[in-house]
């Protein structure tokens, strides 16, 4: 199996697994939704994060941040990918939409993005 296909399949399994976990725990009060719509909510959010990451990471590594140490590259990547993920969550949620809520939501997403990006970053280094 070609390496790119193997990476794609592994990434897809991770995205689906993360969506299942977030659905199971009803993160961000999504526990109020039935399971199937909740899974769709999180799967779409995870796909946006995965695609954003797949585009951003290579750009950060070879682009403007290429001379930075890895931890700063992870932060730069997380700052960028947190924007579309936050936007997706705000669009899909039915709660209050205000600049204050958007900033708070971005902060939560950024923290999760740093953790996930760190794991992905160093997992790819080990492969």
PDB file of C-alpha atoms in Angstrom:
ATOM      1  CA  UNK A   1       0.000   0.000   0.000  1.00  0.00           C
ATOM      2  CA  UNK A   2       1.459   3.414  -0.926  1.00  0.00           C
ATOM      3  CA  UNK A   3       2.679   5.531   1.974  1.00  0.00           C
ATOM      4  CA  UNK A   4       0.312   8.433   1.184  1.00  0.00           C
ATOM      5  CA  UNK A   5      -2.685   6.086   1.238  1.00  0.00           C
ATOM      6  CA  UNK A   6      -1.579   4.500   4.495  1.00  0.00           C
ATOM      7  CA  UNK A   7      -1.213   7.963   6.100  1.00  0.00           C
ATOM      8  CA  UNK A   8      -4.621   8.982   4.761  1.00  0.00           C
ATOM      9  CA  UNK A   9      -6.308   5.885   6.143  1.00  0.00           C
ATOM     10  CA  UNK A  10      -4.602   6.284   9.502  1.00  0.00           C
ATOM     11  CA  UNK A  11      -5.666   9.937   9.618  1.00  0.00           C
ATOM     12  CA  UNK A  12      -9.252   9.020   8.727  1.00  0.00           C
ATOM     13  CA  UNK A  13      -9.397   6.450  11.514  1.00  0.00           C
ATOM     14  CA  UNK A  14      -8.094   9.034  13.978  1.00  0.00           C
ATOM     15  CA  UNK A  15     -10.682  11.622  12.830  1.00  0.00           C
ATOM     16  CA  UNK A  16     -13.559   9.151  13.123  1.00  0.00           C
ATOM     17  CA  UNK A  17     -12.272   7.941  16.494  1.00  0.00           C
ATOM     18  CA  UNK A  18     -12.020  11.497  17.825  1.00  0.00           C
ATOM     19  CA  UNK A  19     -15.518  12.274  16.526  1.00  0.00           C
ATOM     20  CA  UNK A  20     -16.847   9.168  18.280  1.00  0.00           C
ATOM     21  CA  UNK A  21     -15.162  10.144  21.550  1.00  0.00           C
ATOM     22  CA  UNK A  22     -16.405  13.733  21.436  1.00  0.00           C
ATOM     23  CA  UNK A  23     -19.879  12.421  20.528  1.00  0.00           C
ATOM     24  CA  UNK A  24     -19.891   9.836  23.304  1.00  0.00           C
ATOM     25  CA  UNK A  25     -18.940  12.423  25.930  1.00  0.00           C
ATOM     26  CA  UNK A  26     -21.236  15.100  24.484  1.00  0.00           C
ATOM     27  CA  UNK A  27     -18.513  17.735  24.495  1.00  0.00           C
ATOM     28  CA  UNK A  28     -19.734  21.375  24.428  1.00  0.00           C
ATOM     29  CA  UNK A  29     -23.215  20.364  25.567  1.00  0.00           C
ATOM     30  CA  UNK A  30     -23.788  18.335  22.421  1.00  0.00           C
ATOM     31  CA  UNK A  31     -25.069  15.566  24.713  1.00  0.00           C
ATOM     32  CA  UNK A  32     -28.449  17.251  24.211  1.00  0.00           C
ATOM     33  CA  UNK A  33     -28.460  16.082  20.577  1.00  0.00           C
ATOM     34  CA  UNK A  34     -29.366  12.544  19.523  1.00  0.00           C
ATOM     35  CA  UNK A  35     -26.261  10.431  18.892  1.00  0.00           C
ATOM     36  CA  UNK A  36     -26.325  10.434  15.070  1.00  0.00           C
ATOM     37  CA  UNK A  37     -26.588  14.248  14.649  1.00  0.00           C
ATOM     38  CA  UNK A  38     -24.031  14.637  17.454  1.00  0.00           C
ATOM     39  CA  UNK A  39     -21.626  12.336  15.601  1.00  0.00           C
ATOM     40  CA  UNK A  40     -22.214  14.316  12.386  1.00  0.00           C
ATOM     41  CA  UNK A  41     -21.487  17.564  14.257  1.00  0.00           C
ATOM     42  CA  UNK A  42     -18.189  16.243  15.572  1.00  0.00           C
ATOM     43  CA  UNK A  43     -17.192  14.411  12.403  1.00  0.00           C
ATOM     44  CA  UNK A  44     -17.613  17.599  10.366  1.00  0.00           C
ATOM     45  CA  UNK A  45     -15.651  19.564  12.964  1.00  0.00           C
ATOM     46  CA  UNK A  46     -12.866  16.936  12.989  1.00  0.00           C
ATOM     47  CA  UNK A  47     -12.696  16.886   9.184  1.00  0.00           C
ATOM     48  CA  UNK A  48     -12.347  20.684   9.113  1.00  0.00           C
ATOM     49  CA  UNK A  49      -9.535  20.365  11.668  1.00  0.00           C
ATOM     50  CA  UNK A  50      -7.861  17.524   9.780  1.00  0.00           C
ATOM     51  CA  UNK A  51      -7.977  19.279   6.416  1.00  0.00           C
ATOM     52  CA  UNK A  52      -6.811  22.560   7.965  1.00  0.00           C
ATOM     53  CA  UNK A  53      -3.933  20.745   9.621  1.00  0.00           C
ATOM     54  CA  UNK A  54      -2.981  18.849   6.455  1.00  0.00           C
ATOM     55  CA  UNK A  55      -2.733  22.154   4.599  1.00  0.00           C
ATOM     56  CA  UNK A  56      -1.161  24.231   7.371  1.00  0.00           C
ATOM     57  CA  UNK A  57       1.516  21.900   8.776  1.00  0.00           C
ATOM     58  CA  UNK A  58       3.501  21.519   5.544  1.00  0.00           C
ATOM     59  CA  UNK A  59       3.207  25.263   4.889  1.00  0.00           C
ATOM     60  CA  UNK A  60       4.509  26.102   8.384  1.00  0.00           C
ATOM     61  CA  UNK A  61       7.362  23.588   8.085  1.00  0.00           C
ATOM     62  CA  UNK A  62       8.554  24.868   4.694  1.00  0.00           C
ATOM     63  CA  UNK A  63       7.297  28.458   4.851  1.00  0.00           C
ATOM     64  CA  UNK A  64       7.613  31.431   7.142  1.00  0.00           C
ATOM     65  CA  UNK A  65       8.196  29.458  10.336  1.00  0.00           C
ATOM     66  CA  UNK A  66      10.697  26.934   8.933  1.00  0.00           C
ATOM     67  CA  UNK A  67      13.587  28.232  11.067  1.00  0.00           C
ATOM     68  CA  UNK A  68      11.629  28.198  14.322  1.00  0.00           C
ATOM     69  CA  UNK A  69      12.038  25.396  16.851  1.00  0.00           C
ATOM     70  CA  UNK A  70       9.396  22.643  16.704  1.00  0.00           C
ATOM     71  CA  UNK A  71       7.396  23.861  19.733  1.00  0.00           C
ATOM     72  CA  UNK A  72       6.916  27.265  18.088  1.00  0.00           C
ATOM     73  CA  UNK A  73       5.968  25.621  14.788  1.00  0.00           C
ATOM     74  CA  UNK A  74       3.319  23.693  16.713  1.00  0.00           C
ATOM     75  CA  UNK A  75       1.999  26.936  18.220  1.00  0.00           C
ATOM     76  CA  UNK A  76       1.933  28.681  14.813  1.00  0.00           C
ATOM     77  CA  UNK A  77       0.099  25.714  13.284  1.00  0.00           C
ATOM     78  CA  UNK A  78      -2.385  25.667  16.169  1.00  0.00           C
ATOM     79  CA  UNK A  79      -3.055  29.408  15.937  1.00  0.00           C
ATOM     80  CA  UNK A  80      -3.914  29.033  12.250  1.00  0.00           C
ATOM     81  CA  UNK A  81      -5.987  25.843  12.342  1.00  0.00           C
ATOM     82  CA  UNK A  82      -7.987  27.038  15.346  1.00  0.00           C
ATOM     83  CA  UNK A  83      -9.651  29.702  13.172  1.00  0.00           C
ATOM     84  CA  UNK A  84     -11.617  27.376  10.821  1.00  0.00           C
ATOM     85  CA  UNK A  85     -12.345  24.927  13.629  1.00  0.00           C
ATOM     86  CA  UNK A  86     -13.744  27.705  15.818  1.00  0.00           C
ATOM     87  CA  UNK A  87     -15.768  29.008  12.880  1.00  0.00           C
ATOM     88  CA  UNK A  88     -17.217  25.551  12.301  1.00  0.00           C
ATOM     89  CA  UNK A  89     -18.177  25.169  15.948  1.00  0.00           C
ATOM     90  CA  UNK A  90     -19.788  28.611  16.004  1.00  0.00           C
ATOM     91  CA  UNK A  91     -21.749  27.931  12.819  1.00  0.00           C
ATOM     92  CA  UNK A  92     -22.936  24.500  13.989  1.00  0.00           C
ATOM     93  CA  UNK A  93     -23.803  25.547  17.534  1.00  0.00           C
ATOM     94  CA  UNK A  94     -27.137  27.071  18.374  1.00  0.00           C
ATOM     95  CA  UNK A  95     -25.850  29.128  21.280  1.00  0.00           C
ATOM     96  CA  UNK A  96     -25.097  32.807  21.607  1.00  0.00           C
ATOM     97  CA  UNK A  97     -22.924  34.259  18.854  1.00  0.00           C
ATOM     98  CA  UNK A  98     -20.954  37.256  20.031  1.00  0.00           C
ATOM     99  CA  UNK A  99     -17.338  38.408  19.804  1.00  0.00           C
ATOM    100  CA  UNK A 100     -16.852  37.444  23.457  1.00  0.00           C
ATOM    101  CA  UNK A 101     -18.150  33.896  22.856  1.00  0.00           C
ATOM    102  CA  UNK A 102     -16.010  33.593  19.709  1.00  0.00           C
ATOM    103  CA  UNK A 103     -12.846  34.593  21.597  1.00  0.00           C
ATOM    104  CA  UNK A 104     -13.586  32.176  24.446  1.00  0.00           C
ATOM    105  CA  UNK A 105     -14.367  29.398  21.975  1.00  0.00           C
ATOM    106  CA  UNK A 106     -11.146  30.125  20.081  1.00  0.00           C
ATOM    107  CA  UNK A 107      -9.205  29.789  23.349  1.00  0.00           C
ATOM    108  CA  UNK A 108     -10.706  26.353  24.031  1.00  0.00           C
ATOM    109  CA  UNK A 109     -10.078  25.218  20.468  1.00  0.00           C
ATOM    110  CA  UNK A 110      -6.504  26.534  20.577  1.00  0.00           C
ATOM    111  CA  UNK A 111      -5.682  24.492  23.698  1.00  0.00           C
ATOM    112  CA  UNK A 112      -7.076  21.304  22.127  1.00  0.00           C
ATOM    113  CA  UNK A 113      -5.285  22.132  18.843  1.00  0.00           C
ATOM    114  CA  UNK A 114      -1.940  22.462  20.623  1.00  0.00           C
ATOM    115  CA  UNK A 115      -2.370  19.057  22.249  1.00  0.00           C
ATOM    116  CA  UNK A 116      -3.537  17.312  19.065  1.00  0.00           C
ATOM    117  CA  UNK A 117      -0.957  19.053  16.862  1.00  0.00           C
ATOM    118  CA  UNK A 118       1.825  18.094  19.284  1.00  0.00           C
ATOM    119  CA  UNK A 119       0.778  14.440  19.206  1.00  0.00           C
ATOM    120  CA  UNK A 120       0.491  14.430  15.396  1.00  0.00           C
ATOM    121  CA  UNK A 121       3.757  16.355  14.988  1.00  0.00           C
ATOM    122  CA  UNK A 122       5.849  13.950  17.023  1.00  0.00           C
ATOM    123  CA  UNK A 123       4.006  10.857  15.776  1.00  0.00           C
ATOM    124  CA  UNK A 124       4.923  11.851  12.221  1.00  0.00           C
ATOM    125  CA  UNK A 125       8.530  12.363  13.304  1.00  0.00           C
ATOM    126  CA  UNK A 126       8.650   8.814  14.668  1.00  0.00           C
ATOM    127  CA  UNK A 127       7.186   7.264  11.499  1.00  0.00           C
TER     128      UNK A 127
END
